Tab-separated table of C-alpha atoms in Angstrom:
chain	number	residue	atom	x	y	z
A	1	UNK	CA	0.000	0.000	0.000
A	2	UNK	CA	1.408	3.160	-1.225
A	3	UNK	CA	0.406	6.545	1.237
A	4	UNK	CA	1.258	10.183	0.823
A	5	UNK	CA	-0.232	13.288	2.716
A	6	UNK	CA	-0.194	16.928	2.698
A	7	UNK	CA	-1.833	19.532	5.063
A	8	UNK	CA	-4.353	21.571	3.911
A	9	UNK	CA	-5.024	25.113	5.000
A	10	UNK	CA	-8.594	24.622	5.083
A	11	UNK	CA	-10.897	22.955	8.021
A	12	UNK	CA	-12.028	19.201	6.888
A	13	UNK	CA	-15.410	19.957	6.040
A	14	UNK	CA	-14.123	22.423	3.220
A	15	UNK	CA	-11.766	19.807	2.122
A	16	UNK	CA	-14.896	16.907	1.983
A	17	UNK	CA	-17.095	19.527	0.243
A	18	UNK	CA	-14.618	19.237	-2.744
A	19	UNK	CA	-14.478	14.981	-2.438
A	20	UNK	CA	-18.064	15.510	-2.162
A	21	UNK	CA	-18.901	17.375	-5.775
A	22	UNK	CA	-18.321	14.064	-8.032
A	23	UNK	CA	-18.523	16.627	-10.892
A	24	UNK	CA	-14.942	17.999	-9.354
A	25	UNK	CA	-13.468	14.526	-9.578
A	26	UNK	CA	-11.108	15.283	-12.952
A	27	UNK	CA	-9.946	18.518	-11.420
A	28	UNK	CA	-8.076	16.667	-8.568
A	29	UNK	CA	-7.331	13.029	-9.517
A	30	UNK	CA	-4.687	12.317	-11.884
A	31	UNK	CA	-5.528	10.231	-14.970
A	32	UNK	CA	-9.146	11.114	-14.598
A	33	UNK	CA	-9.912	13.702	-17.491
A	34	UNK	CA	-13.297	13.310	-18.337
A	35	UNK	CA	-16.716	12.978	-16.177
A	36	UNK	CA	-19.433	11.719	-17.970
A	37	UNK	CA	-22.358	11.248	-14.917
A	38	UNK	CA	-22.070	11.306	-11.317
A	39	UNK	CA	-24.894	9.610	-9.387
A	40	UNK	CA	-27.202	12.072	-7.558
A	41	UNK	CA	-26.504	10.336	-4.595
A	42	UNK	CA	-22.910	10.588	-4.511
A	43	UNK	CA	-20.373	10.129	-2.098
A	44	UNK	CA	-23.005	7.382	-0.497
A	45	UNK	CA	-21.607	4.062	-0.580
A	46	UNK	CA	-22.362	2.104	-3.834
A	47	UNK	CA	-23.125	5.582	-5.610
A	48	UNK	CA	-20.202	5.798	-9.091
A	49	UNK	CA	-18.726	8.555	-10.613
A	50	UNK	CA	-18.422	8.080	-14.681
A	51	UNK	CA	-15.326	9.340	-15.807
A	52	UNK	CA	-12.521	8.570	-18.621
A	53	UNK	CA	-8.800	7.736	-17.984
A	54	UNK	CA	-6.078	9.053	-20.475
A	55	UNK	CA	-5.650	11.258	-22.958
A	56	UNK	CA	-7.931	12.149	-25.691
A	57	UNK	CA	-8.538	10.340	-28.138
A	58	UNK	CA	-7.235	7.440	-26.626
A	59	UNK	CA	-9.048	7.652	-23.012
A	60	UNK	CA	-11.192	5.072	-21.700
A	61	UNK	CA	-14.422	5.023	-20.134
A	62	UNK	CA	-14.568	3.929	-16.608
A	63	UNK	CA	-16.218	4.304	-13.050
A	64	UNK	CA	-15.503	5.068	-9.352
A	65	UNK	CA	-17.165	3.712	-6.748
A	66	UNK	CA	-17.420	4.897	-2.898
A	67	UNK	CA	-16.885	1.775	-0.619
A	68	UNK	CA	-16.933	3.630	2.636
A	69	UNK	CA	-17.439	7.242	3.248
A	70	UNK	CA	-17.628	9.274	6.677
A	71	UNK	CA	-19.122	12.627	5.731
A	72	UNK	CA	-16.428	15.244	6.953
A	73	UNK	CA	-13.368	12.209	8.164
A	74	UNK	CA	-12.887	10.257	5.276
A	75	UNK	CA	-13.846	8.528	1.745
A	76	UNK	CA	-12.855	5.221	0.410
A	77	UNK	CA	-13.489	4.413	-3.213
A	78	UNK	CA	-12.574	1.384	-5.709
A	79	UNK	CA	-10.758	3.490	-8.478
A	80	UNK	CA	-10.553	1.253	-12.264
A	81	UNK	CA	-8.652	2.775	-14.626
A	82	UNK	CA	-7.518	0.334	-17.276
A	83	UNK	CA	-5.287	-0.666	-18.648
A	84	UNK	CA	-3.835	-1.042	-15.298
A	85	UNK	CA	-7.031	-2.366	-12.983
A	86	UNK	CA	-8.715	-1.504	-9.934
A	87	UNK	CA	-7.473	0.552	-6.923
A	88	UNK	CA	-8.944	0.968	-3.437
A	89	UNK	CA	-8.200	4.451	-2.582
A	90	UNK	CA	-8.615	5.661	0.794
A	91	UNK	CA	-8.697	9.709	1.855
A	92	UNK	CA	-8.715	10.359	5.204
A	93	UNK	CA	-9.497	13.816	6.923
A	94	UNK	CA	-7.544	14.420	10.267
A	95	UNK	CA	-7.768	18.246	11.528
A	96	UNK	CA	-4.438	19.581	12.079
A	97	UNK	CA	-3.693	22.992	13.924
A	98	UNK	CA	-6.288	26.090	13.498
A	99	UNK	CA	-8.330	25.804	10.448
A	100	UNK	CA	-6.200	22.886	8.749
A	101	UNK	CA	-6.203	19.487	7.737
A	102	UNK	CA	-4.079	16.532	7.574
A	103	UNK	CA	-4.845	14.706	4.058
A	104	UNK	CA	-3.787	10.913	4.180
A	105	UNK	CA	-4.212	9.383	0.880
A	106	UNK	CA	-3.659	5.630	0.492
A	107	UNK	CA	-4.112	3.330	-2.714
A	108	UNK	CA	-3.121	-0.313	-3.202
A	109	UNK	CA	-3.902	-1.711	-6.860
A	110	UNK	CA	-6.722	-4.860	-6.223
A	111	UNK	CA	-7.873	-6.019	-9.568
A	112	UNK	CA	-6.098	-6.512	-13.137
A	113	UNK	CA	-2.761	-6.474	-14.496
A	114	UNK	CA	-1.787	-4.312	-12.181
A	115	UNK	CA	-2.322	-6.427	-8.806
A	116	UNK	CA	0.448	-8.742	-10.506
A	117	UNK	CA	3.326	-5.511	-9.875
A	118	UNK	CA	5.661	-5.595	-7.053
A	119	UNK	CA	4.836	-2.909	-4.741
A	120	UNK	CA	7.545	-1.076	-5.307
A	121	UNK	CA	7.180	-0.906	-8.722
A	122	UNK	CA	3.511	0.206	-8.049
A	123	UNK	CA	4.623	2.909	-5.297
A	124	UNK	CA	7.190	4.573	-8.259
A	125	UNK	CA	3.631	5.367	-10.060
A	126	UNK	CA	0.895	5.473	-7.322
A	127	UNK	CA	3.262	8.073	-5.133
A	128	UNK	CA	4.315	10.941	-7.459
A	129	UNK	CA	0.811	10.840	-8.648
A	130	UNK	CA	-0.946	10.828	-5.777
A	131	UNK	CA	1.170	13.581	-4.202
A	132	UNK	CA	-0.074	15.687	-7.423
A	133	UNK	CA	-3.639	14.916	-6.985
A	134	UNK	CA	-3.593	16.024	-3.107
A	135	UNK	CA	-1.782	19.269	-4.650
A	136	UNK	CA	-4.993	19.456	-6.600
A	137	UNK	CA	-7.348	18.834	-3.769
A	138	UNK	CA	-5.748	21.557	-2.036
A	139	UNK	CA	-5.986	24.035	-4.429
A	140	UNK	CA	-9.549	23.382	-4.887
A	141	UNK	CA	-10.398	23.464	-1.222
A	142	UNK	CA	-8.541	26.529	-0.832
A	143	UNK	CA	-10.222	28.648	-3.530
A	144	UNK	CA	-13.675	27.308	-2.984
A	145	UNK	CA	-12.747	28.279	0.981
A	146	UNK	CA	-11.725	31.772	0.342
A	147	UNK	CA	-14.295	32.415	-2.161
A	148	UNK	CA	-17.146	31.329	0.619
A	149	UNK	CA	-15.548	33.276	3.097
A	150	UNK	CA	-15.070	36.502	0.956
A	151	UNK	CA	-17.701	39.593	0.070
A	152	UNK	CA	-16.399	40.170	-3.433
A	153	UNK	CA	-18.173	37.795	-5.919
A	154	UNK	CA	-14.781	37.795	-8.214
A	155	UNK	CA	-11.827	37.238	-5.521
């Protein structure tokens, strides 16, 4: 299992309230660059986020599914992206000083080709681009923060 983290300078509710708007998904995961239907129930377990991998013209169309979820503390979601497999992704929200958070992101390939990788083959892909995605995450959570929290419409 491959983990990276990052604190946030946002509160975790402001962080979840990006993992929370499946429609946001391609703006902070890596890979993901195109979402074609999020279920209206989303981030409830079982509810999928329809999304391509890779670049156009070449992507592929694939899903997300929340296995776990803990409104404000944490998410957990089976990740396929082919041609590599399945991933159970975890994202856990830890507050961390005044008005921060503690992101802990951990992913461990469980289905296809992938599975068959030694893990630290897997970690020399899963950990550079996981650390961009929580660089993503942040940003997101820090503009959509400072944009609730401000009087002018255009910050």
């Amino acid at each position: 299992m491959t983990e990276v983290s990052r604190v946030i300078d946002v509160p975790p509710e402001a962080v979840f309230e990006v993992l929370a708007d499946g429609w946001l998904y391609a703006g902070w995961v890596v890979g993901s660059s195109h979402i074609r239907d999020v279920d209206r129930d989303w981030p409830a377990v079982g509810s999928r986020i329809h999304h391509s991998v890779g670049p156009w013209p070449i992507h592929i169309q694939d899903e997300t599914v929340v296995t776990a979820v803990e409104p404000g503390l944490s998410l957990s979601l089976e990740a396929h992206g082919w041609p590599l497999g399945a991933a159970a992704v975890a994202l856990t929200l830890v507050p961390h000083g005044d008005g921060k958070t503690l992101v802990r992101m951990t992913e461990h390939i469980v289905g296809g080709p992938g599975k068959f990788l030694p893990a630290p083959l897997q970690a020399l892909v899963v950990k550079p681009r996981n650390a961009e995605s929580l660089a993503r995450l942040a940003d997101l959570a820090t503009g959509r923060h400072a944009r609730a929290g401000s009087s002018d419409p255009h910050p």
